PDB file of C-alpha atoms in Angstrom:
ATOM      1  CA  UNK A   1     -41.620 -16.159 -65.650  1.00  0.00           C
ATOM      2  CA  UNK A   2     -42.684 -16.939 -61.985  1.00  0.00           C
ATOM      3  CA  UNK A   3     -39.195 -18.707 -61.233  1.00  0.00           C
ATOM      4  CA  UNK A   4     -37.826 -15.701 -62.409  1.00  0.00           C
ATOM      5  CA  UNK A   5     -39.988 -13.295 -59.986  1.00  0.00           C
ATOM      6  CA  UNK A   6     -39.098 -15.861 -56.999  1.00  0.00           C
ATOM      7  CA  UNK A   7     -35.346 -15.470 -57.984  1.00  0.00           C
ATOM      8  CA  UNK A   8     -35.230 -11.681 -58.174  1.00  0.00           C
ATOM      9  CA  UNK A   9     -37.648 -11.812 -55.059  1.00  0.00           C
ATOM     10  CA  UNK A  10     -35.169 -13.760 -52.822  1.00  0.00           C
ATOM     11  CA  UNK A  11     -32.127 -11.782 -54.748  1.00  0.00           C
ATOM     12  CA  UNK A  12     -33.237  -8.446 -53.394  1.00  0.00           C
ATOM     13  CA  UNK A  13     -34.097  -9.753 -49.957  1.00  0.00           C
ATOM     14  CA  UNK A  14     -30.603 -11.146 -49.865  1.00  0.00           C
ATOM     15  CA  UNK A  15     -29.046  -7.708 -50.840  1.00  0.00           C
ATOM     16  CA  UNK A  16     -31.054  -5.900 -48.248  1.00  0.00           C
ATOM     17  CA  UNK A  17     -29.593  -8.298 -45.563  1.00  0.00           C
ATOM     18  CA  UNK A  18     -26.280  -7.608 -46.685  1.00  0.00           C
ATOM     19  CA  UNK A  19     -27.023  -3.505 -46.362  1.00  0.00           C
ATOM     20  CA  UNK A  20     -28.679  -3.999 -42.863  1.00  0.00           C
ATOM     21  CA  UNK A  21     -25.755  -6.184 -41.795  1.00  0.00           C
ATOM     22  CA  UNK A  22     -22.990  -3.744 -42.875  1.00  0.00           C
ATOM     23  CA  UNK A  23     -25.010  -0.726 -41.201  1.00  0.00           C
ATOM     24  CA  UNK A  24     -25.077  -2.681 -37.889  1.00  0.00           C
ATOM     25  CA  UNK A  25     -21.338  -3.328 -38.212  1.00  0.00           C
ATOM     26  CA  UNK A  26     -20.369   0.012 -38.730  1.00  0.00           C
ATOM     27  CA  UNK A  27     -22.098   1.228 -35.719  1.00  0.00           C
ATOM     28  CA  UNK A  28     -21.129  -0.882 -33.835  1.00  0.00           C
ATOM     29  CA  UNK A  29     -17.204  -0.647 -34.438  1.00  0.00           C
ATOM     30  CA  UNK A  30     -17.821   3.206 -34.380  1.00  0.00           C
ATOM     31  CA  UNK A  31     -19.255   3.260 -30.797  1.00  0.00           C
ATOM     32  CA  UNK A  32     -16.837   0.522 -29.761  1.00  0.00           C
ATOM     33  CA  UNK A  33     -13.804   3.420 -31.190  1.00  0.00           C
ATOM     34  CA  UNK A  34     -15.786   6.149 -29.017  1.00  0.00           C
ATOM     35  CA  UNK A  35     -15.866   3.613 -25.634  1.00  0.00           C
ATOM     36  CA  UNK A  36     -11.997   2.891 -26.399  1.00  0.00           C
ATOM     37  CA  UNK A  37     -11.084   6.465 -26.408  1.00  0.00           C
ATOM     38  CA  UNK A  38     -12.754   7.123 -23.300  1.00  0.00           C
ATOM     39  CA  UNK A  39     -11.267   4.228 -21.637  1.00  0.00           C
ATOM     40  CA  UNK A  40      -8.061   5.203 -22.642  1.00  0.00           C
ATOM     41  CA  UNK A  41      -8.185   8.957 -21.469  1.00  0.00           C
ATOM     42  CA  UNK A  42      -9.792   7.479 -17.873  1.00  0.00           C
ATOM     43  CA  UNK A  43      -6.681   4.915 -17.756  1.00  0.00           C
ATOM     44  CA  UNK A  44      -3.886   8.097 -18.681  1.00  0.00           C
ATOM     45  CA  UNK A  45      -2.674  10.835 -16.616  1.00  0.00           C
ATOM     46  CA  UNK A  46      -1.337  13.517 -18.797  1.00  0.00           C
ATOM     47  CA  UNK A  47       1.318  15.799 -17.883  1.00  0.00           C
ATOM     48  CA  UNK A  48       2.989  19.012 -19.481  1.00  0.00           C
ATOM     49  CA  UNK A  49       6.102  20.062 -18.672  1.00  0.00           C
ATOM     50  CA  UNK A  50       9.228  21.924 -20.787  1.00  0.00           C
ATOM     51  CA  UNK A  51      11.633  19.078 -20.431  1.00  0.00           C
ATOM     52  CA  UNK A  52      14.504  22.112 -20.112  1.00  0.00           C
ATOM     53  CA  UNK A  53      14.420  23.286 -16.533  1.00  0.00           C
ATOM     54  CA  UNK A  54      17.125  21.031 -14.877  1.00  0.00           C
ATOM     55  CA  UNK A  55      17.052  19.377 -12.273  1.00  0.00           C
ATOM     56  CA  UNK A  56      13.173  19.935 -12.248  1.00  0.00           C
ATOM     57  CA  UNK A  57      12.833  18.435 -15.396  1.00  0.00           C
ATOM     58  CA  UNK A  58      15.057  17.502 -19.028  1.00  0.00           C
ATOM     59  CA  UNK A  59      15.200  15.793 -21.964  1.00  0.00           C
ATOM     60  CA  UNK A  60      17.600  12.967 -22.221  1.00  0.00           C
ATOM     61  CA  UNK A  61      17.865  10.148 -25.049  1.00  0.00           C
ATOM     62  CA  UNK A  62      16.889   7.088 -22.945  1.00  0.00           C
ATOM     63  CA  UNK A  63      15.343   5.863 -20.303  1.00  0.00           C
ATOM     64  CA  UNK A  64      18.040   5.796 -17.981  1.00  0.00           C
ATOM     65  CA  UNK A  65      17.522   6.914 -14.368  1.00  0.00           C
ATOM     66  CA  UNK A  66      13.528   6.432 -14.541  1.00  0.00           C
ATOM     67  CA  UNK A  67      13.060   8.793 -17.391  1.00  0.00           C
ATOM     68  CA  UNK A  68       9.805   8.695 -18.950  1.00  0.00           C
ATOM     69  CA  UNK A  69       8.881   8.550 -22.976  1.00  0.00           C
ATOM     70  CA  UNK A  70       7.510  12.238 -24.122  1.00  0.00           C
ATOM     71  CA  UNK A  71       4.537  11.649 -26.331  1.00  0.00           C
ATOM     72  CA  UNK A  72       5.143  11.767 -29.717  1.00  0.00           C
ATOM     73  CA  UNK A  73       8.751  11.507 -29.564  1.00  0.00           C
ATOM     74  CA  UNK A  74      11.496   9.791 -29.666  1.00  0.00           C
ATOM     75  CA  UNK A  75      13.047  11.544 -26.515  1.00  0.00           C
ATOM     76  CA  UNK A  76      12.286  10.645 -22.505  1.00  0.00           C
ATOM     77  CA  UNK A  77      11.889  13.086 -19.900  1.00  0.00           C
ATOM     78  CA  UNK A  78      13.614  13.082 -16.541  1.00  0.00           C
ATOM     79  CA  UNK A  79      14.211  14.865 -13.293  1.00  0.00           C
ATOM     80  CA  UNK A  80      12.276  15.883  -9.852  1.00  0.00           C
ATOM     81  CA  UNK A  81       9.473  16.918 -11.556  1.00  0.00           C
ATOM     82  CA  UNK A  82       9.082  13.495 -13.505  1.00  0.00           C
ATOM     83  CA  UNK A  83       9.465  11.561 -10.303  1.00  0.00           C
ATOM     84  CA  UNK A  84       6.648  13.333  -8.455  1.00  0.00           C
ATOM     85  CA  UNK A  85       4.722  13.196 -11.468  1.00  0.00           C
ATOM     86  CA  UNK A  86       5.176   9.118 -11.261  1.00  0.00           C
ATOM     87  CA  UNK A  87       4.104   9.169  -7.562  1.00  0.00           C
ATOM     88  CA  UNK A  88       1.231  10.712  -8.489  1.00  0.00           C
ATOM     89  CA  UNK A  89      -0.042   8.621 -11.276  1.00  0.00           C
ATOM     90  CA  UNK A  90       0.655   5.301  -9.433  1.00  0.00           C
ATOM     91  CA  UNK A  91      -1.235   6.657  -6.747  1.00  0.00           C
ATOM     92  CA  UNK A  92      -3.928   7.403  -8.822  1.00  0.00           C
ATOM     93  CA  UNK A  93      -3.745   4.109 -10.819  1.00  0.00           C
ATOM     94  CA  UNK A  94      -2.951   5.511 -13.875  1.00  0.00           C
ATOM     95  CA  UNK A  95      -0.371   5.460 -16.948  1.00  0.00           C
ATOM     96  CA  UNK A  96       2.037   8.708 -17.025  1.00  0.00           C
ATOM     97  CA  UNK A  97       1.747  10.505 -20.212  1.00  0.00           C
ATOM     98  CA  UNK A  98       4.563  13.347 -20.867  1.00  0.00           C
ATOM     99  CA  UNK A  99       3.334  15.982 -22.783  1.00  0.00           C
ATOM    100  CA  UNK A 100       6.465  18.591 -23.787  1.00  0.00           C
ATOM    101  CA  UNK A 101       5.077  21.913 -23.461  1.00  0.00           C
ATOM    102  CA  UNK A 102       6.618  25.435 -24.175  1.00  0.00           C
ATOM    103  CA  UNK A 103       6.349  27.424 -20.332  1.00  0.00           C
ATOM    104  CA  UNK A 104       3.711  29.843 -22.089  1.00  0.00           C
ATOM    105  CA  UNK A 105       1.699  26.555 -23.224  1.00  0.00           C
ATOM    106  CA  UNK A 106       1.102  24.737 -20.297  1.00  0.00           C
ATOM    107  CA  UNK A 107      -1.725  26.879 -18.929  1.00  0.00           C
ATOM    108  CA  UNK A 108      -3.681  26.861 -22.268  1.00  0.00           C
ATOM    109  CA  UNK A 109      -2.989  23.291 -22.921  1.00  0.00           C
ATOM    110  CA  UNK A 110      -4.228  22.428 -18.941  1.00  0.00           C
ATOM    111  CA  UNK A 111      -7.318  24.710 -19.667  1.00  0.00           C
ATOM    112  CA  UNK A 112      -8.161  22.907 -23.347  1.00  0.00           C
ATOM    113  CA  UNK A 113      -8.066  19.814 -21.639  1.00  0.00           C
ATOM    114  CA  UNK A 114      -4.851  18.828 -23.559  1.00  0.00           C
ATOM    115  CA  UNK A 115      -3.023  17.875 -20.376  1.00  0.00           C
ATOM    116  CA  UNK A 116      -4.384  17.037 -16.863  1.00  0.00           C
ATOM    117  CA  UNK A 117      -2.136  18.822 -14.801  1.00  0.00           C
ATOM    118  CA  UNK A 118       1.098  20.716 -14.719  1.00  0.00           C
ATOM    119  CA  UNK A 119       4.245  19.559 -13.261  1.00  0.00           C
ATOM    120  CA  UNK A 120       6.667  21.818 -14.142  1.00  0.00           C
ATOM    121  CA  UNK A 121       8.336  23.617 -11.355  1.00  0.00           C
ATOM    122  CA  UNK A 122       5.452  26.107 -11.452  1.00  0.00           C
ATOM    123  CA  UNK A 123       5.158  28.286  -8.634  1.00  0.00           C
ATOM    124  CA  UNK A 124       1.270  28.978  -7.407  1.00  0.00           C
ATOM    125  CA  UNK A 125       1.505  32.691  -7.264  1.00  0.00           C
ATOM    126  CA  UNK A 126      -1.825  34.939  -6.754  1.00  0.00           C
ATOM    127  CA  UNK A 127      -1.858  35.633 -10.801  1.00  0.00           C
ATOM    128  CA  UNK A 128      -2.238  32.044 -11.830  1.00  0.00           C
ATOM    129  CA  UNK A 129      -4.489  30.966  -9.155  1.00  0.00           C
ATOM    130  CA  UNK A 130      -7.158  33.263 -10.844  1.00  0.00           C
ATOM    131  CA  UNK A 131      -6.912  31.033 -13.897  1.00  0.00           C
ATOM    132  CA  UNK A 132      -5.955  27.600 -12.479  1.00  0.00           C
ATOM    133  CA  UNK A 133      -6.082  25.622  -9.143  1.00  0.00           C
ATOM    134  CA  UNK A 134      -3.103  24.241  -7.492  1.00  0.00           C
ATOM    135  CA  UNK A 135      -2.082  21.284  -5.400  1.00  0.00           C
ATOM    136  CA  UNK A 136      -0.227  21.513  -2.072  1.00  0.00           C
ATOM    137  CA  UNK A 137       3.383  22.168  -2.392  1.00  0.00           C
ATOM    138  CA  UNK A 138       5.706  19.843  -3.284  1.00  0.00           C
ATOM    139  CA  UNK A 139       9.074  21.449  -3.098  1.00  0.00           C
ATOM    140  CA  UNK A 140      10.061  24.582  -1.544  1.00  0.00           C
ATOM    141  CA  UNK A 141      13.154  26.748  -2.584  1.00  0.00           C
ATOM    142  CA  UNK A 142      15.014  30.107  -2.385  1.00  0.00           C
ATOM    143  CA  UNK A 143      16.370  32.540  -4.899  1.00  0.00           C
ATOM    144  CA  UNK A 144      19.876  32.538  -6.294  1.00  0.00           C
ATOM    145  CA  UNK A 145      21.665  33.750  -8.963  1.00  0.00           C
ATOM    146  CA  UNK A 146      23.754  31.983 -11.821  1.00  0.00           C
ATOM    147  CA  UNK A 147      26.913  34.056 -12.485  1.00  0.00           C
ATOM    148  CA  UNK A 148      29.968  33.252 -14.469  1.00  0.00           C
ATOM    149  CA  UNK A 149      33.027  31.476 -12.196  1.00  0.00           C
ATOM    150  CA  UNK A 150      35.759  33.716 -11.583  1.00  0.00           C
ATOM    151  CA  UNK A 151      34.008  36.229 -12.814  1.00  0.00           C
ATOM    152  CA  UNK A 152      33.114  39.825 -10.389  1.00  0.00           C
ATOM    153  CA  UNK A 153      30.053  38.813  -9.103  1.00  0.00           C
ATOM    154  CA  UNK A 154      30.954  35.072  -7.960  1.00  0.00           C
ATOM    155  CA  UNK A 155      31.942  36.754  -4.363  1.00  0.00           C
ATOM    156  CA  UNK A 156      28.257  38.780  -4.007  1.00  0.00           C
ATOM    157  CA  UNK A 157      26.586  38.593  -0.517  1.00  0.00           C
ATOM    158  CA  UNK A 158      24.032  40.633  -1.293  1.00  0.00           C
ATOM    159  CA  UNK A 159      21.461  41.278  -4.174  1.00  0.00           C
ATOM    160  CA  UNK A 160      22.902  45.049  -4.391  1.00  0.00           C
ATOM    161  CA  UNK A 161      26.344  43.712  -5.102  1.00  0.00           C
ATOM    162  CA  UNK A 162      24.694  43.149  -8.736  1.00  0.00           C
ATOM    163  CA  UNK A 163      23.920  47.065  -9.092  1.00  0.00           C
ATOM    164  CA  UNK A 164      24.904  48.119 -12.505  1.00  0.00           C
ATOM    165  CA  UNK A 165      24.812  44.119 -13.924  1.00  0.00           C
ATOM    166  CA  UNK A 166      23.097  43.064 -16.471  1.00  0.00           C
ATOM    167  CA  UNK A 167      20.394  40.493 -15.218  1.00  0.00           C
ATOM    168  CA  UNK A 168      17.429  38.595 -16.502  1.00  0.00           C
ATOM    169  CA  UNK A 169      15.523  35.472 -15.400  1.00  0.00           C
ATOM    170  CA  UNK A 170      12.933  33.697 -17.111  1.00  0.00           C
ATOM    171  CA  UNK A 171       9.811  35.121 -19.581  1.00  0.00           C
ATOM    172  CA  UNK A 172       6.382  35.191 -16.696  1.00  0.00           C
ATOM    173  CA  UNK A 173       7.860  34.046 -13.723  1.00  0.00           C
ATOM    174  CA  UNK A 174       8.676  35.469 -10.422  1.00  0.00           C
ATOM    175  CA  UNK A 175      12.159  34.890 -10.815  1.00  0.00           C
ATOM    176  CA  UNK A 176      12.063  37.658 -13.383  1.00  0.00           C
ATOM    177  CA  UNK A 177      10.016  40.198 -11.251  1.00  0.00           C
ATOM    178  CA  UNK A 178      12.383  40.005  -8.074  1.00  0.00           C
ATOM    179  CA  UNK A 179      14.925  41.642 -10.686  1.00  0.00           C
ATOM    180  CA  UNK A 180      13.743  44.822  -9.696  1.00  0.00           C
ATOM    181  CA  UNK A 181      14.972  45.015  -6.338  1.00  0.00           C
ATOM    182  CA  UNK A 182      17.995  45.466  -7.268  1.00  0.00           C
ATOM    183  CA  UNK A 183      18.817  49.240  -7.387  1.00  0.00           C
ATOM    184  CA  UNK A 184      20.256  50.089 -10.880  1.00  0.00           C
ATOM    185  CA  UNK A 185      20.343  46.922 -12.428  1.00  0.00           C
ATOM    186  CA  UNK A 186      20.293  46.622 -16.213  1.00  0.00           C
ATOM    187  CA  UNK A 187      17.363  44.523 -16.213  1.00  0.00           C
ATOM    188  CA  UNK A 188      17.448  42.473 -19.587  1.00  0.00           C
ATOM    189  CA  UNK A 189      14.958  41.096 -21.727  1.00  0.00           C
ATOM    190  CA  UNK A 190      13.059  38.127 -20.013  1.00  0.00           C
ATOM    191  CA  UNK A 191      14.043  34.824 -21.600  1.00  0.00           C
ATOM    192  CA  UNK A 192      12.143  31.945 -23.240  1.00  0.00           C
ATOM    193  CA  UNK A 193      13.923  29.080 -21.080  1.00  0.00           C
ATOM    194  CA  UNK A 194      16.935  28.457 -19.182  1.00  0.00           C
ATOM    195  CA  UNK A 195      18.775  27.103 -22.138  1.00  0.00           C
ATOM    196  CA  UNK A 196      18.638  30.241 -23.487  1.00  0.00           C
ATOM    197  CA  UNK A 197      20.270  31.960 -20.356  1.00  0.00           C
ATOM    198  CA  UNK A 198      22.978  29.728 -19.699  1.00  0.00           C
ATOM    199  CA  UNK A 199      23.787  30.472 -23.462  1.00  0.00           C
ATOM    200  CA  UNK A 200      23.842  33.854 -23.103  1.00  0.00           C
ATOM    201  CA  UNK A 201      25.622  33.698 -19.543  1.00  0.00           C
ATOM    202  CA  UNK A 202      28.530  32.074 -21.594  1.00  0.00           C
ATOM    203  CA  UNK A 203      28.915  34.374 -24.159  1.00  0.00           C
ATOM    204  CA  UNK A 204      28.631  37.217 -21.781  1.00  0.00           C
ATOM    205  CA  UNK A 205      25.438  38.811 -23.105  1.00  0.00           C
ATOM    206  CA  UNK A 206      24.360  38.843 -19.633  1.00  0.00           C
ATOM    207  CA  UNK A 207      26.504  38.971 -16.126  1.00  0.00           C
ATOM    208  CA  UNK A 208      23.849  36.570 -14.413  1.00  0.00           C
ATOM    209  CA  UNK A 209      20.321  35.224 -14.192  1.00  0.00           C
ATOM    210  CA  UNK A 210      18.050  34.432 -11.484  1.00  0.00           C
ATOM    211  CA  UNK A 211      17.164  31.166 -10.474  1.00  0.00           C
ATOM    212  CA  UNK A 212      15.971  28.798  -7.851  1.00  0.00           C
ATOM    213  CA  UNK A 213      18.565  26.962  -5.710  1.00  0.00           C
ATOM    214  CA  UNK A 214      18.060  23.574  -7.227  1.00  0.00           C
ATOM    215  CA  UNK A 215      18.354  24.862 -11.055  1.00  0.00           C
ATOM    216  CA  UNK A 216      21.515  26.561  -9.846  1.00  0.00           C
ATOM    217  CA  UNK A 217      22.985  23.731  -8.365  1.00  0.00           C
ATOM    218  CA  UNK A 218      22.313  21.639 -11.580  1.00  0.00           C
ATOM    219  CA  UNK A 219      23.980  24.594 -13.955  1.00  0.00           C
ATOM    220  CA  UNK A 220      27.082  25.021 -11.811  1.00  0.00           C
ATOM    221  CA  UNK A 221      27.233  21.303 -11.560  1.00  0.00           C
ATOM    222  CA  UNK A 222      26.816  21.031 -15.595  1.00  0.00           C
ATOM    223  CA  UNK A 223      29.255  23.618 -16.724  1.00  0.00           C
ATOM    224  CA  UNK A 224      32.544  24.042 -14.907  1.00  0.00           C
ATOM    225  CA  UNK A 225      32.467  27.662 -16.165  1.00  0.00           C
ATOM    226  CA  UNK A 226      29.179  28.887 -13.801  1.00  0.00           C
ATOM    227  CA  UNK A 227      28.843  29.370 -10.307  1.00  0.00           C
ATOM    228  CA  UNK A 228      25.930  29.745  -7.977  1.00  0.00           C
ATOM    229  CA  UNK A 229      25.631  32.702  -5.716  1.00  0.00           C
ATOM    230  CA  UNK A 230      23.369  32.549  -2.448  1.00  0.00           C
ATOM    231  CA  UNK A 231      22.702  35.303  -0.413  1.00  0.00           C
ATOM    232  CA  UNK A 232      22.849  36.698   3.033  1.00  0.00           C
ATOM    233  CA  UNK A 233      20.961  39.758   1.735  1.00  0.00           C
ATOM    234  CA  UNK A 234      18.523  38.128  -0.713  1.00  0.00           C
ATOM    235  CA  UNK A 235      15.602  38.446  -2.409  1.00  0.00           C
ATOM    236  CA  UNK A 236      12.248  39.224  -0.553  1.00  0.00           C
ATOM    237  CA  UNK A 237       9.768  37.111  -1.718  1.00  0.00           C
ATOM    238  CA  UNK A 238       6.072  35.559  -0.622  1.00  0.00           C
ATOM    239  CA  UNK A 239       6.382  31.703  -0.229  1.00  0.00           C
ATOM    240  CA  UNK A 240       4.153  31.234  -3.232  1.00  0.00           C
ATOM    241  CA  UNK A 241       6.951  32.456  -5.170  1.00  0.00           C
ATOM    242  CA  UNK A 242       9.690  30.048  -4.128  1.00  0.00           C
ATOM    243  CA  UNK A 243       7.284  26.835  -3.580  1.00  0.00           C
ATOM    244  CA  UNK A 244       6.047  24.498  -6.348  1.00  0.00           C
ATOM    245  CA  UNK A 245       3.004  22.820  -6.786  1.00  0.00           C
ATOM    246  CA  UNK A 246       0.628  21.159  -9.364  1.00  0.00           C
ATOM    247  CA  UNK A 247      -1.311  23.181 -11.803  1.00  0.00           C
ATOM    248  CA  UNK A 248      -4.851  21.777 -12.212  1.00  0.00           C
ATOM    249  CA  UNK A 249      -8.111  23.088 -13.458  1.00  0.00           C
ATOM    250  CA  UNK A 250     -10.417  25.083 -11.866  1.00  0.00           C
ATOM    251  CA  UNK A 251     -12.605  22.685  -9.334  1.00  0.00           C
ATOM    252  CA  UNK A 252     -10.786  19.511 -10.699  1.00  0.00           C
ATOM    253  CA  UNK A 253     -11.692  16.636  -9.267  1.00  0.00           C
ATOM    254  CA  UNK A 254      -7.838  15.402  -9.002  1.00  0.00           C
ATOM    255  CA  UNK A 255      -6.957  17.929  -6.473  1.00  0.00           C
ATOM    256  CA  UNK A 256      -7.991  16.086  -3.586  1.00  0.00           C
ATOM    257  CA  UNK A 257      -6.818  12.641  -4.580  1.00  0.00           C
ATOM    258  CA  UNK A 258      -3.423  14.519  -5.761  1.00  0.00           C
ATOM    259  CA  UNK A 259      -2.574  16.021  -1.922  1.00  0.00           C
ATOM    260  CA  UNK A 260      -3.097  13.077  -0.525  1.00  0.00           C
ATOM    261  CA  UNK A 261      -0.739  11.458  -2.618  1.00  0.00           C
ATOM    262  CA  UNK A 262       1.966  14.450  -1.891  1.00  0.00           C
ATOM    263  CA  UNK A 263       1.147  14.201   1.824  1.00  0.00           C
ATOM    264  CA  UNK A 264       2.537  10.745   1.682  1.00  0.00           C
ATOM    265  CA  UNK A 265       6.241  11.942   0.658  1.00  0.00           C
ATOM    266  CA  UNK A 266       8.099  13.054   3.260  1.00  0.00           C
ATOM    267  CA  UNK A 267      10.485  16.124   3.166  1.00  0.00           C
ATOM    268  CA  UNK A 268      13.540  13.862   3.798  1.00  0.00           C
ATOM    269  CA  UNK A 269      12.239  11.646   0.414  1.00  0.00           C
ATOM    270  CA  UNK A 270      11.604  14.897  -1.179  1.00  0.00           C
ATOM    271  CA  UNK A 271      15.341  16.322  -0.755  1.00  0.00           C
ATOM    272  CA  UNK A 272      16.397  12.711  -1.923  1.00  0.00           C
ATOM    273  CA  UNK A 273      14.365  12.827  -4.859  1.00  0.00           C
ATOM    274  CA  UNK A 274      15.970  16.239  -5.531  1.00  0.00           C
ATOM    275  CA  UNK A 275      19.390  15.283  -5.061  1.00  0.00           C
ATOM    276  CA  UNK A 276      18.932  12.007  -6.825  1.00  0.00           C
ATOM    277  CA  UNK A 277      17.582  14.414  -9.598  1.00  0.00           C
ATOM    278  CA  UNK A 278      20.465  16.850  -9.586  1.00  0.00           C
ATOM    279  CA  UNK A 279      23.447  13.675  -9.882  1.00  0.00           C
ATOM    280  CA  UNK A 280      21.303  12.365 -12.667  1.00  0.00           C
ATOM    281  CA  UNK A 281      20.856  15.081 -14.835  1.00  0.00           C
ATOM    282  CA  UNK A 282      22.732  14.633 -18.394  1.00  0.00           C
ATOM    283  CA  UNK A 283      25.958  16.977 -18.473  1.00  0.00           C
ATOM    284  CA  UNK A 284      24.544  19.072 -21.687  1.00  0.00           C
ATOM    285  CA  UNK A 285      21.372  20.387 -19.715  1.00  0.00           C
TER     286      UNK A 285
END
């Protein structure tokens, strides 16, 4: 009887020891996972962009010309914005992660910490500055019109030559807002993206759309039926509406670091990067 009691006591102690070890192991594993996630977040620079606004950003099927794989996607993102994002990530000593995001979802994604920055050809307008901060400008352009080649508007020199024309621009951008400067224009509903505007122009639904010079060059290079119109009497716009900058959360710790990195990229380098982006864009963009 005594032997049996001793055996049961030893067996019970053994079970308690196993339970204690199991608890310790689980706790350690859980804590390690949380630490790993924090470390991973600290080592990455997550950037949101449309991947549909060539030559600033586009989608392609491989990593040619320095394209970066899109997070959670089999496709890759390339373009001017991606090259700038790579420079910034290198300067920060972090791994670049690209998150493909619809235009209207960029600011909410930034505010909810799904991304660290917006590098998507976004202009630092007064309205946007009310909700997010911006870096110094990393490119400045001017407004143009994209029209059908050989059509009645290809030879336009003034924005007023588009009086009576069906014109549109991208939703929630200064491109769409400046259309009101054209007298008697037939302003069409704003478009979600540039791919849709190109389709509308090709099919004759619109006579033209407002864009920035790099995208205008891109559109006319990618489609032989398109032409870019530059004006002698063009749209009136503040620099903040034609410049692009990195969008960041209010009071972000990254702002100062990113400005230092951008300051090291000369204007000549920026133009070289843009020229390369225009030349490298996929034909379908």
